[in-house]
Amino acid sequence: MEPPSSSSHAQDLDVAHWESPGFPGNFPQSAFETAPEILVEDRRWRSYVTGVETAVRRALAACAGVGLQPGSVVLSCDRVVKRLNGAHRGKHKPTNVLTFEPPPGFPGGDIILAFETVLREAQKAGRPVRNHLMHLVIHGTLHLAGYDHHHAGEAREMEMLESRLLSRLGVPNPWKPRS
């Protein structure tokens, strides 16, 4: 799936322009290795998750070594996610998290979360919004790393990995029923 043009301008860069005598041939991959950008588009995230950027960074750090790290994590709202979901997936409704793979040859990708949906899901499950946010950041990062949940076996593998990564953060397993 192509990322929305407004969320990533990397496809517009002329890599040859950036090459220099110090970088013969291809531009070095290490030049792209930076911390993911965290954009808080909807300020309500800050009301429900103290230190929201720290929570996102901790979730991303738990995924280190699993695979592709995102270039950005956008904390947005249902309206924006609904528009993107309709435009890129043909589903005209909000969802908790959308993941967009990077253009070929570029690292990263985008993870976009919908505030109202995440809040509603956390409240319904009786979980802190912070924990649900960290779970969904891990979930999106695993999608970027090639994991999916279209089939039962894939879903179970992804859920087990999510619960192991969340345990590193002290977050209870979201797949285990609460007593």
Coordinates of C-alpha atoms in Angstrom, one line a residue:
M1 CA 0.0 0.0 0.0
E2 CA 1.4 3.4 -0.9
P3 CA 1.7 5.9 1.9
P4 CA -0.4 9.0 1.5
S5 CA 1.5 11.7 -0.3
S6 CA 0.9 14.2 2.4
S7 CA 2.5 12.1 5.1
S8 CA 5.8 11.3 3.4
H9 CA 7.8 13.4 1.0
A10 CA 10.6 10.9 0.7
Q11 CA 9.4 9.7 -2.7
D12 CA 10.0 13.3 -4.0
L13 CA 13.7 13.4 -2.9
D14 CA 16.3 13.1 -5.6
V15 CA 18.8 10.8 -4.0
A16 CA 21.5 11.6 -6.6
H17 CA 21.4 15.2 -5.3
W18 CA 22.4 14.1 -1.9
E19 CA 25.4 11.9 -3.1
S20 CA 28.8 13.4 -2.7
P21 CA 32.4 12.2 -3.2
G22 CA 32.3 11.0 0.4
F23 CA 29.4 8.6 -0.5
P24 CA 30.3 7.0 -3.8
G25 CA 27.6 4.9 -5.4
N26 CA 24.4 4.5 -3.4
F27 CA 23.5 6.8 -0.5
P28 CA 24.4 4.9 2.7
Q29 CA 21.6 3.2 4.6
S30 CA 23.0 4.5 7.9
A31 CA 22.1 8.1 6.7
F32 CA 18.4 7.2 7.0
E33 CA 18.7 5.7 10.5
T34 CA 17.1 8.3 12.7
A35 CA 14.5 8.1 15.4
P36 CA 11.0 7.9 14.2
E37 CA 9.2 11.2 14.2
I38 CA 6.2 11.4 16.6
L39 CA 3.5 13.8 15.5
V40 CA 0.7 14.6 17.9
E41 CA -2.0 16.0 15.5
D42 CA -4.8 15.7 18.1
R43 CA -4.0 17.3 21.4
R44 CA -6.5 15.1 23.2
W45 CA -3.9 12.4 23.2
R46 CA -2.0 14.5 25.8
S47 CA -5.0 14.6 28.1
Y48 CA -5.4 10.9 28.2
V49 CA -1.8 9.7 28.0
T50 CA 0.8 11.6 30.2
G51 CA 4.1 11.7 28.4
V52 CA 2.5 10.3 25.2
E53 CA 5.8 10.7 23.1
T54 CA 7.6 8.7 25.8
A55 CA 5.0 5.9 25.7
V56 CA 5.3 5.7 21.9
R57 CA 9.2 5.7 22.1
R58 CA 9.1 2.9 24.7
A59 CA 6.8 0.8 22.5
L60 CA 9.0 1.3 19.5
A61 CA 12.1 0.5 21.6
A62 CA 10.5 -2.8 22.6
C63 CA 10.3 -3.7 18.9
A64 CA 14.0 -3.1 18.3
G65 CA 15.4 -6.0 16.3
V66 CA 12.0 -7.3 15.2
G67 CA 12.2 -5.6 11.8
L68 CA 11.4 -2.3 10.1
Q69 CA 10.9 0.7 12.4
P70 CA 8.5 3.4 11.3
G71 CA 9.7 6.7 10.0
S72 CA 6.8 8.4 11.7
V73 CA 4.0 7.7 14.2
V74 CA 1.1 10.1 13.9
L75 CA -1.4 10.5 16.8
S76 CA -4.4 11.7 14.9
C77 CA -8.2 11.4 15.1
D78 CA -11.1 9.3 13.7
R79 CA -11.9 11.9 11.0
V80 CA -8.3 11.8 9.5
V81 CA -8.0 8.0 9.8
K82 CA -11.5 7.5 8.2
R83 CA -10.4 9.6 5.2
L84 CA -7.1 7.7 4.8
N85 CA -8.8 4.4 5.3
G86 CA -11.3 5.2 2.6
A87 CA -8.7 6.6 0.2
H88 CA -6.1 3.8 0.6
R89 CA -8.1 0.7 1.6
G90 CA -11.6 1.4 0.3
K91 CA -13.0 1.2 3.8
H92 CA -14.9 4.4 4.7
K93 CA -14.8 4.1 8.4
P94 CA -12.2 4.9 11.1
T95 CA -10.0 2.1 12.5
N96 CA -7.6 2.1 15.5
V97 CA -4.3 2.0 13.5
L98 CA -3.3 2.3 9.9
T99 CA 0.1 1.3 8.7
F100 CA 1.7 2.5 5.4
E101 CA 4.8 0.9 4.0
P102 CA 7.5 3.1 2.7
P103 CA 8.2 3.6 -1.0
P104 CA 10.6 1.0 -2.5
G105 CA 14.2 1.7 -1.5
F106 CA 13.3 3.9 1.5
P107 CA 13.3 2.8 5.1
G108 CA 10.5 3.6 7.6
G109 CA 6.8 3.7 7.0
D110 CA 4.0 5.5 8.7
I111 CA 1.8 4.4 11.6
I112 CA -1.3 6.5 12.2
L113 CA -3.6 6.1 15.2
A114 CA -7.2 7.4 15.6
F115 CA -7.8 9.0 19.0
E116 CA -11.5 8.3 19.5
T117 CA -11.3 4.7 18.4
V118 CA -8.3 4.0 20.6
L119 CA -10.0 5.7 23.6
R120 CA -13.3 3.8 23.0
E121 CA -11.5 0.4 22.7
A122 CA -9.4 1.0 25.8
Q123 CA -12.5 2.0 27.9
K124 CA -14.5 -0.9 26.6
A125 CA -11.7 -3.3 27.6
G126 CA -11.1 -1.6 30.9
R127 CA -7.5 -0.9 30.1
P128 CA -5.5 2.3 30.4
V129 CA -5.3 4.3 27.2
R130 CA -1.5 4.4 27.5
N131 CA -1.3 0.6 27.5
H132 CA -3.7 0.3 24.5
L133 CA -1.7 3.0 22.6
M134 CA 1.6 1.1 23.2
H135 CA -0.1 -2.1 22.1
L136 CA -1.2 -0.5 18.9
V137 CA 2.2 1.1 18.2
I138 CA 3.7 -2.4 18.5
H139 CA 0.9 -3.9 16.4
G140 CA 1.6 -1.3 13.6
T141 CA 5.4 -1.8 13.8
L142 CA 4.9 -5.6 13.4
H143 CA 2.8 -4.9 10.3
L144 CA 5.7 -2.8 8.9
A145 CA 8.0 -5.8 9.7
G146 CA 5.8 -8.1 7.6
Y147 CA 3.6 -9.7 10.2
D148 CA -0.2 -10.0 9.5
H149 CA -3.3 -11.5 11.0
H150 CA -5.5 -12.6 8.0
H151 CA -5.3 -16.3 9.0
A152 CA -5.6 -17.9 12.4
G153 CA -2.0 -19.1 12.5
E154 CA -0.7 -15.7 11.5
A155 CA -2.9 -14.0 14.1
R156 CA -1.8 -16.3 16.9
E157 CA 1.9 -15.7 16.0
M158 CA 1.4 -12.0 15.9
E159 CA -0.6 -12.0 19.2
M160 CA 2.1 -14.0 21.0
L161 CA 4.8 -11.7 19.8
E162 CA 2.8 -8.6 20.8
S163 CA 2.3 -10.0 24.3
R164 CA 6.0 -10.8 24.7
L165 CA 7.0 -7.3 23.6
L166 CA 4.3 -5.7 25.8
S167 CA 5.6 -7.7 28.8
R168 CA 9.0 -6.0 28.3
L169 CA 7.1 -2.7 29.0
G170 CA 5.2 -4.1 32.0
V171 CA 1.9 -4.0 30.0
P172 CA -0.4 -6.9 30.7
N173 CA -1.2 -9.3 27.9
P174 CA -4.2 -7.8 26.0
W175 CA -5.2 -11.2 24.6
K176 CA -5.5 -12.8 28.1
P177 CA -9.1 -12.4 29.5
R178 CA -9.2 -10.3 32.6
S179 CA -10.5 -11.8 35.8

